[in-house]
PDB file of C-alpha atoms and ligand atoms in Angstrom:
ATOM      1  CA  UNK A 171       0.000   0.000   0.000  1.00  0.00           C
ATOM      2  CA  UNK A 172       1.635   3.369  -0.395  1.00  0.00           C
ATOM      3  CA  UNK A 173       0.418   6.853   0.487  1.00  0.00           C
ATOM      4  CA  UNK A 174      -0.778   9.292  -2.338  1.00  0.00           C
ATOM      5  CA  UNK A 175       0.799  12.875  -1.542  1.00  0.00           C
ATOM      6  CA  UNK A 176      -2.358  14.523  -0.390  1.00  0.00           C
ATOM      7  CA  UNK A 177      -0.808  18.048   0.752  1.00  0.00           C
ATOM      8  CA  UNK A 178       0.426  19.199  -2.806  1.00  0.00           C
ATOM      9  CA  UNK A 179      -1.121  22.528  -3.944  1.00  0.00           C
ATOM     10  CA  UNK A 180      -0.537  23.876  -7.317  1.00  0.00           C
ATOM     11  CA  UNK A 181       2.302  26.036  -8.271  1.00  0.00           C
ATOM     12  CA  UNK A 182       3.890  25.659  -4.440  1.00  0.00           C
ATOM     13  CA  UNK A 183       6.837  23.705  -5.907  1.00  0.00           C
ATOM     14  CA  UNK A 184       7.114  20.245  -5.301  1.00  0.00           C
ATOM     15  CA  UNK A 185       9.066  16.839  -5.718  1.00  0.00           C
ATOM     16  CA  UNK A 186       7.824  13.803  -5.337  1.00  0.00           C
ATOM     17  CA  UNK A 187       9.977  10.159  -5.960  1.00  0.00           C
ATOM     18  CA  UNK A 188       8.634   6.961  -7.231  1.00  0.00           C
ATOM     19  CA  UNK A 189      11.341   4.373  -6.172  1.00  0.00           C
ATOM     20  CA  UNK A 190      11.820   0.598  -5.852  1.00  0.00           C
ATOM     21  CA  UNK A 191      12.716  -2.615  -7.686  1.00  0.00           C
ATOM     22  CA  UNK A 192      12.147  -3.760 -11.569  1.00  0.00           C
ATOM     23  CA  UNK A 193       9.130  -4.990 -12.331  1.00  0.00           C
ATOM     24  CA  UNK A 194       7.496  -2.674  -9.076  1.00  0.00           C
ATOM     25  CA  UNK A 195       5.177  -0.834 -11.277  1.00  0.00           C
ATOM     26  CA  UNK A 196       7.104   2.442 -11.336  1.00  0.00           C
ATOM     27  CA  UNK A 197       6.325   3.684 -14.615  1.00  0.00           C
ATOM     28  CA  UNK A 198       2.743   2.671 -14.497  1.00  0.00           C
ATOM     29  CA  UNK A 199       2.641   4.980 -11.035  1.00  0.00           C
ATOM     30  CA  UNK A 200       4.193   7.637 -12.493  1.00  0.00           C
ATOM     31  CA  UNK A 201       1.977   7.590 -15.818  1.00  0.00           C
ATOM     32  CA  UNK A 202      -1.331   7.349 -13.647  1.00  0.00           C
ATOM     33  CA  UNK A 203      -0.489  10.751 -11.350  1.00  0.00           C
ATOM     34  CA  UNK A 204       0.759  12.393 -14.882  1.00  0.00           C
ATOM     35  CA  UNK A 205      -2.553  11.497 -16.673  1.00  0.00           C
ATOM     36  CA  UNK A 206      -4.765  12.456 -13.732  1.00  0.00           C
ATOM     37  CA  UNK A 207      -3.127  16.103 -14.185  1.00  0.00           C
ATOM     38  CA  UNK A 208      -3.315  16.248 -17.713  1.00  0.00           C
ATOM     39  CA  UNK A 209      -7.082  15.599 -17.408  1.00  0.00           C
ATOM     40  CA  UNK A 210      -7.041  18.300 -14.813  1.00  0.00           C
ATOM     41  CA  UNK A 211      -5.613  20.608 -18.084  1.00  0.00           C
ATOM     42  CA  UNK A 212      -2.890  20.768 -16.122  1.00  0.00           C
ATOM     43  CA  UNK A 213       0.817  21.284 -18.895  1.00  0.00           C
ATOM     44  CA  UNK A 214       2.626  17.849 -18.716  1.00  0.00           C
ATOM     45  CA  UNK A 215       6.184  17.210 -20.008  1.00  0.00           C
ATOM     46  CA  UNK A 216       8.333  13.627 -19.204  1.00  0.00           C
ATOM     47  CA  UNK A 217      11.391  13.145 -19.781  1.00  0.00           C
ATOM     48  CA  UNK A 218      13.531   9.790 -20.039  1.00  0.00           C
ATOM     49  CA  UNK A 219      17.171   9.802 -20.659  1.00  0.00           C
ATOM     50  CA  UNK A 220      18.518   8.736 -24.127  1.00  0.00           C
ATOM     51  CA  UNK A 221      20.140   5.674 -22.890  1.00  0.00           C
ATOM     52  CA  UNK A 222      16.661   3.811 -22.151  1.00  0.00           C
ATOM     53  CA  UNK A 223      15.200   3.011 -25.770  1.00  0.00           C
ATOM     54  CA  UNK A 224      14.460  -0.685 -24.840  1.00  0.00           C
ATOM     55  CA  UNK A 225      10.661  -0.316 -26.510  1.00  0.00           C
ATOM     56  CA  UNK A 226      10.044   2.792 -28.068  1.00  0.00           C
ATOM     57  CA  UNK A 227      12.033   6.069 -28.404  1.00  0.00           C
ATOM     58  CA  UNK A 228       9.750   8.543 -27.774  1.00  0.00           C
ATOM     59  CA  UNK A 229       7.001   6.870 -25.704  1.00  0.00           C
ATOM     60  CA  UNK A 230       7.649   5.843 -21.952  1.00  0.00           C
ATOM     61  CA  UNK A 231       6.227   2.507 -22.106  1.00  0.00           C
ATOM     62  CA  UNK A 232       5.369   0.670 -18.845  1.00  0.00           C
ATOM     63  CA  UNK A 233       5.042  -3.347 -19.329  1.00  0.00           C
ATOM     64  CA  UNK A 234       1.564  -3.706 -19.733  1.00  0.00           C
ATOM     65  CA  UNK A 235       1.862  -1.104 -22.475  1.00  0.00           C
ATOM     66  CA  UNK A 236      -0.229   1.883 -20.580  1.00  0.00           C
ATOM     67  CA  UNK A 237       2.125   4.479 -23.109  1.00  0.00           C
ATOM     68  CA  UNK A 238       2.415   8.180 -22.956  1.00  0.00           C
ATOM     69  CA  UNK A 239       4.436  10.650 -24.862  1.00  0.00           C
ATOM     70  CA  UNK A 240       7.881  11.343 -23.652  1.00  0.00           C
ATOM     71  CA  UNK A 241      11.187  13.358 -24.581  1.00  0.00           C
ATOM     72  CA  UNK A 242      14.668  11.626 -24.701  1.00  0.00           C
ATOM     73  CA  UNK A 243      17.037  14.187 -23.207  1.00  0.00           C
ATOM     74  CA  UNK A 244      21.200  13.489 -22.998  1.00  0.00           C
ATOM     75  CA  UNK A 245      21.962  15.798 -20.097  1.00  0.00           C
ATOM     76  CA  UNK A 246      19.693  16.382 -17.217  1.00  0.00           C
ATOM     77  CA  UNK A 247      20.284  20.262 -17.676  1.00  0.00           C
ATOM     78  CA  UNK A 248      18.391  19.638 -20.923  1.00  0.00           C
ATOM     79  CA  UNK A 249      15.381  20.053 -19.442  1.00  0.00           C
ATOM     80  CA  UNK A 250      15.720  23.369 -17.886  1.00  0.00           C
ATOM     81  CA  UNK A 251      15.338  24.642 -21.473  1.00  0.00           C
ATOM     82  CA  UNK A 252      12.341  22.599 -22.019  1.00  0.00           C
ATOM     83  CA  UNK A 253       9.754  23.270 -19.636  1.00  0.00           C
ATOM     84  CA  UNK A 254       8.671  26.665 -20.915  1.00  0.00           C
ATOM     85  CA  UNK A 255       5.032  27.180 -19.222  1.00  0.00           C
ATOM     86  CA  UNK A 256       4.824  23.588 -17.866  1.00  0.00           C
ATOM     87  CA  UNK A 257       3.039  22.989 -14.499  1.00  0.00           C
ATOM     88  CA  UNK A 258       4.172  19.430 -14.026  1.00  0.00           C
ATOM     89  CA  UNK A 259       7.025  17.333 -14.933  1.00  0.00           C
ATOM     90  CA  UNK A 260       7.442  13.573 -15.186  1.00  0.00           C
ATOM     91  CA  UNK A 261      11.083  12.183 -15.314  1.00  0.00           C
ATOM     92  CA  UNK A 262      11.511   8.627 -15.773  1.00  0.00           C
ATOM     93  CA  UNK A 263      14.537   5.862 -15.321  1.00  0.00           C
ATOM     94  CA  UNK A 264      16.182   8.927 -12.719  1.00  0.00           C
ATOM     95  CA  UNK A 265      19.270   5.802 -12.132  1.00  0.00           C
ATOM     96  CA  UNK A 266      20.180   6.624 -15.873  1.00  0.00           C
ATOM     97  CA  UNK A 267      20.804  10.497 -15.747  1.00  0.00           C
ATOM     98  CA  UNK A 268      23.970  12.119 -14.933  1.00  0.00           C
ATOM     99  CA  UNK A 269      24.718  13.733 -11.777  1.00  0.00           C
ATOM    100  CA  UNK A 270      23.380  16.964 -12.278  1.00  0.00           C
ATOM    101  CA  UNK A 271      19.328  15.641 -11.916  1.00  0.00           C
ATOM    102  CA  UNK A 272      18.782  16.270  -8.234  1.00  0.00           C
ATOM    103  CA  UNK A 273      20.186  20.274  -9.011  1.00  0.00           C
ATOM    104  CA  UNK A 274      17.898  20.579 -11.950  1.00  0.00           C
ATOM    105  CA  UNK A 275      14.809  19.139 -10.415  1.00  0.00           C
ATOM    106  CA  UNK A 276      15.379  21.564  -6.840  1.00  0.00           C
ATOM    107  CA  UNK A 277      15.579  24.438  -9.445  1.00  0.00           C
ATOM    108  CA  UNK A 278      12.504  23.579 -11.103  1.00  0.00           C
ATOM    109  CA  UNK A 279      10.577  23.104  -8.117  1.00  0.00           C
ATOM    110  CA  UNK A 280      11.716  26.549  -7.009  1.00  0.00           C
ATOM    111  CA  UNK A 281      10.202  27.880  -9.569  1.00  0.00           C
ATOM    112  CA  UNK A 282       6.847  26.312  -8.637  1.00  0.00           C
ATOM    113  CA  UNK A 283       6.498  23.176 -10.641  1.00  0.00           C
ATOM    114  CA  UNK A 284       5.247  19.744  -9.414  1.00  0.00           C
ATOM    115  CA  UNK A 285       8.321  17.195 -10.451  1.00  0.00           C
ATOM    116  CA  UNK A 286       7.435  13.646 -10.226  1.00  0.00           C
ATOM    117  CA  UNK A 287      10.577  11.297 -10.486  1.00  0.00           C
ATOM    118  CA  UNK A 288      10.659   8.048 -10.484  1.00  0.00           C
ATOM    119  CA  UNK A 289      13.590   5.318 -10.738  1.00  0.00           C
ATOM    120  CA  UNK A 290      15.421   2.265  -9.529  1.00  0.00           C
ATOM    121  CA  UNK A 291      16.440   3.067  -6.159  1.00  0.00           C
ATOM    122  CA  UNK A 292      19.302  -0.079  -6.397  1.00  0.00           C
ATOM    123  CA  UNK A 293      21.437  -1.870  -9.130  1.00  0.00           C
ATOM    124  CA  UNK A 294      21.823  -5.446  -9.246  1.00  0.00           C
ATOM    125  CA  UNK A 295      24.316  -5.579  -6.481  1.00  0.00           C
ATOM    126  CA  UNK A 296      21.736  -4.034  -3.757  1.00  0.00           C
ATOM    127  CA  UNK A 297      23.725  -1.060  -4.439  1.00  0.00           C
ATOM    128  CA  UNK A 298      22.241   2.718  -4.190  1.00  0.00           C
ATOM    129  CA  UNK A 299      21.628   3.576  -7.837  1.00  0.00           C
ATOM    130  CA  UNK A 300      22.872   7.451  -9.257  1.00  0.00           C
ATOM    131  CA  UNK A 301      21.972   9.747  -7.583  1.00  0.00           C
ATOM    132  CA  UNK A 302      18.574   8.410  -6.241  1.00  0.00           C
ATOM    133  CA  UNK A 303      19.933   8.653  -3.156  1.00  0.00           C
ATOM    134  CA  UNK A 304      20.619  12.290  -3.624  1.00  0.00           C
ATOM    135  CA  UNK A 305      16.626  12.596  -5.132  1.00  0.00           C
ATOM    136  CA  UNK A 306      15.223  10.622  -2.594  1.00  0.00           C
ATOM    137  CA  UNK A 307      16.279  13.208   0.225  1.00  0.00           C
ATOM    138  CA  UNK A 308      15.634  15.839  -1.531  1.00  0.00           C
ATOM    139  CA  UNK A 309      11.902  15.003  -2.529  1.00  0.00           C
ATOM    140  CA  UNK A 310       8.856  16.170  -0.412  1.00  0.00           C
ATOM    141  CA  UNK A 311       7.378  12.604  -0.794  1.00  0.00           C
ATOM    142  CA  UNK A 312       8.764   9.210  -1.363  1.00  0.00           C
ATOM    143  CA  UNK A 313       6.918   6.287  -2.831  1.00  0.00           C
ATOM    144  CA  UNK A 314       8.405   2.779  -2.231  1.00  0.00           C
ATOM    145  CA  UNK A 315       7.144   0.128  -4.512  1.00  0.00           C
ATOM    146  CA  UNK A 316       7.699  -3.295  -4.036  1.00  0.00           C
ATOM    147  CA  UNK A 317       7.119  -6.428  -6.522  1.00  0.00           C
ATOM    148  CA  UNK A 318       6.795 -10.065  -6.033  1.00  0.00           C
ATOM    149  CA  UNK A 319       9.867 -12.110  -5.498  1.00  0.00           C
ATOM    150  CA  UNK A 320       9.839 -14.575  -8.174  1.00  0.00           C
ATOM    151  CA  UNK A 321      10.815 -17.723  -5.894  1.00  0.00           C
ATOM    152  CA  UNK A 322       9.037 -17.273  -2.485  1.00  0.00           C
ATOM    153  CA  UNK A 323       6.038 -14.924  -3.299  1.00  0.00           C
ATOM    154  CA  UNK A 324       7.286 -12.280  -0.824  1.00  0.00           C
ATOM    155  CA  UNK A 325       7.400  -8.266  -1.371  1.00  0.00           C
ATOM    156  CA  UNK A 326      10.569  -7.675  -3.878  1.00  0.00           C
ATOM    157  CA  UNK A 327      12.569  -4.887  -2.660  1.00  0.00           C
ATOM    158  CA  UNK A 328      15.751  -5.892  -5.387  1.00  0.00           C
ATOM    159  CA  UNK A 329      16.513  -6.799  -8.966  1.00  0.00           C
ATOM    160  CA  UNK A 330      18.534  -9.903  -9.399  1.00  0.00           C
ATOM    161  CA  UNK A 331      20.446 -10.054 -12.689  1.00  0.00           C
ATOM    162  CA  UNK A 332      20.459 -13.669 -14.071  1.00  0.00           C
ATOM    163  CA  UNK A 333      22.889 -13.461 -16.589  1.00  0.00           C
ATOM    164  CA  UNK A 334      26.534 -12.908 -15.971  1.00  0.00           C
ATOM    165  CA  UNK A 335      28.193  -9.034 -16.761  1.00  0.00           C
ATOM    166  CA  UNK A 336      29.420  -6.469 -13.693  1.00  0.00           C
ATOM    167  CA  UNK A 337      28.226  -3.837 -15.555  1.00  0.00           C
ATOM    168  CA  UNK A 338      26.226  -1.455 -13.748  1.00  0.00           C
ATOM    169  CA  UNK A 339      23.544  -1.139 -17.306  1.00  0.00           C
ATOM    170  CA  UNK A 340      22.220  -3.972 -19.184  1.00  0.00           C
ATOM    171  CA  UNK A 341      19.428  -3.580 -20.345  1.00  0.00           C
ATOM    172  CA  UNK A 342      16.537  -6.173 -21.837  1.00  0.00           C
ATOM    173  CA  UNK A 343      15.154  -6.026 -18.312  1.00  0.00           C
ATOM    174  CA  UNK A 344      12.927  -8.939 -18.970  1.00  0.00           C
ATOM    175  CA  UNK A 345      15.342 -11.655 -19.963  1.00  0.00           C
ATOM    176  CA  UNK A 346      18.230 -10.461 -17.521  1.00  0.00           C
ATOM    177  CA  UNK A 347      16.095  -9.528 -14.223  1.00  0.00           C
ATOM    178  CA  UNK A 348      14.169 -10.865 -11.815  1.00  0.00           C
ATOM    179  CA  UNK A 349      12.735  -9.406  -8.297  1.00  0.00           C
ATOM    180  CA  UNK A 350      13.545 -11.079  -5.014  1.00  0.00           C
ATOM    181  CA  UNK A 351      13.124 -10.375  -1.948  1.00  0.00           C
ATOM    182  CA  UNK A 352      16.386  -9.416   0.641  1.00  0.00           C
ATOM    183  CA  UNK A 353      16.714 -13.042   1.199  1.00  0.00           C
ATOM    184  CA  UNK A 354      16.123 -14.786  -1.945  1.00  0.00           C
ATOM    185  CA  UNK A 355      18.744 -11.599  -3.349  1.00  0.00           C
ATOM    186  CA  UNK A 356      21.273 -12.930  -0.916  1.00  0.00           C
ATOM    187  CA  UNK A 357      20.992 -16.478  -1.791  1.00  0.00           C
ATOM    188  CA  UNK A 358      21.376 -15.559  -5.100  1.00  0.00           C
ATOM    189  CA  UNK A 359      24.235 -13.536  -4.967  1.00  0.00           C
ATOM    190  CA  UNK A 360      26.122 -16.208  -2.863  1.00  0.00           C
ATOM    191  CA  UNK A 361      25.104 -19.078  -5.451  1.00  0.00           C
ATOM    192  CA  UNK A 362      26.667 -16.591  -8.077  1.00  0.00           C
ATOM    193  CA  UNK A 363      29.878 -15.875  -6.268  1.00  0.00           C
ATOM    194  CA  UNK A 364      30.272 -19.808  -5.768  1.00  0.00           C
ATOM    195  CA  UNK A 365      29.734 -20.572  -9.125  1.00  0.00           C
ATOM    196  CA  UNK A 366      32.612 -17.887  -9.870  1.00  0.00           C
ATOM    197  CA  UNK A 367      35.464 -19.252  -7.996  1.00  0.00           C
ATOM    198  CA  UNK A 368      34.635 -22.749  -9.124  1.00  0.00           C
ATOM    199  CA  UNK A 369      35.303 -21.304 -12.518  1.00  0.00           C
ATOM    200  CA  UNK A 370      38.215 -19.697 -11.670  1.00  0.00           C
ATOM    201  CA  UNK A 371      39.743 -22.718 -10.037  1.00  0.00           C
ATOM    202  CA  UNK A 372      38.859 -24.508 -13.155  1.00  0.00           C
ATOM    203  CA  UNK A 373      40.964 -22.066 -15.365  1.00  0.00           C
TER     204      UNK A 373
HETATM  205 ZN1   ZN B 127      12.003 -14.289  -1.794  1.00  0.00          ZN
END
């Protein structure tokens, strides 16, 4: 269950973060509280960085295909120049912008918008992704979202990656990830680090 900001008043400036693991329904939240103020007439832009063009390049596109129309920026200072009378402004995949996000959303909310954000808040290794960390104390609200773990049915708080690569990106989210829950992540992460010294004593 999670707690709809309910103290948000138009043109006060305002930041709120949608956080948690793949497959937690993060896009889907953030494209329900956009369309609910677009139907209020209310100017929406969303932004996604250029990086994440796993479906469609100018649509953010949750998995069960509930789509809405998004720009790709590079550079998170991008879309200071882009929000010319805008009221409120979606940014989605956060982990995947550069370090300058959490500066460029504080300015826009000082100038009165509503900025909804919302991102992985960990990497595969349980690790603090970008700077969520940075977003997540700097928003006035913080939604956590949790999924189901895919091998004991409890809430999913991280992504496991099932296929082999340190790399902090891959993407192909489907095939490579799966949510588990802290325990099931653990066990996991142990089976993988077993499986990586018997290869090295192998070579
Ligand atoms: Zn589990």
């Amino acid at each position: 269950m999670f707690i709809e900001p309910t103290f948000y008043q138009k043109n006060q400036g305002w930041i709120e973060v949608i956080c948690g693991s793949m497959f937690s329904g993060k896009s889907e939240e953030l494209i329900r509280r956009l369309k609910r103020a677009h139907i209020a007439n209310q100017k929406v832009e969303i932004f996604k960085p250029l990086i994440d063009n796993r479906y469609d390049e100018k649509d953010i596109v949750s998995h069960d295909q509930n789509r809405i129309h998004s720009t790709p920026v590079g550079a998170a200072q991008r879309i200071l120049l882009l929000t010319q009378g805008v009221e409120v402004i979606g940014i989605d995949e956060a982990q995947f912008f550069d370090e300058n996000l959490p500066e460029v959303c504080e300015s826009l909310a000082q100038n009165g918008l509503r900025v909804v954000v919302a991102g992985l808040d960990k990497d595969f290794l349980g690790r603090p992704f970008g700077t969520m960390p940075q977003l997540l104390a700097i928003a006035d609200s913080v939604t956590k979202l949790h999924a189901i773990c895919m091998r004991c049915g409890g809430l999913a708080t991280h992504s496991f990656r099932k296929v082999s690569s340190k790399e902090q990106v891959v993407l192909g989210e489907k095939e490579s990830y799966e949510p588990r829950c802290r325990r099931c992540f653990t066990d996991g992460q142990k089976l993988n680090a077993q499986v990586a010294s018997r290869i090295e004593d192998h070579e």
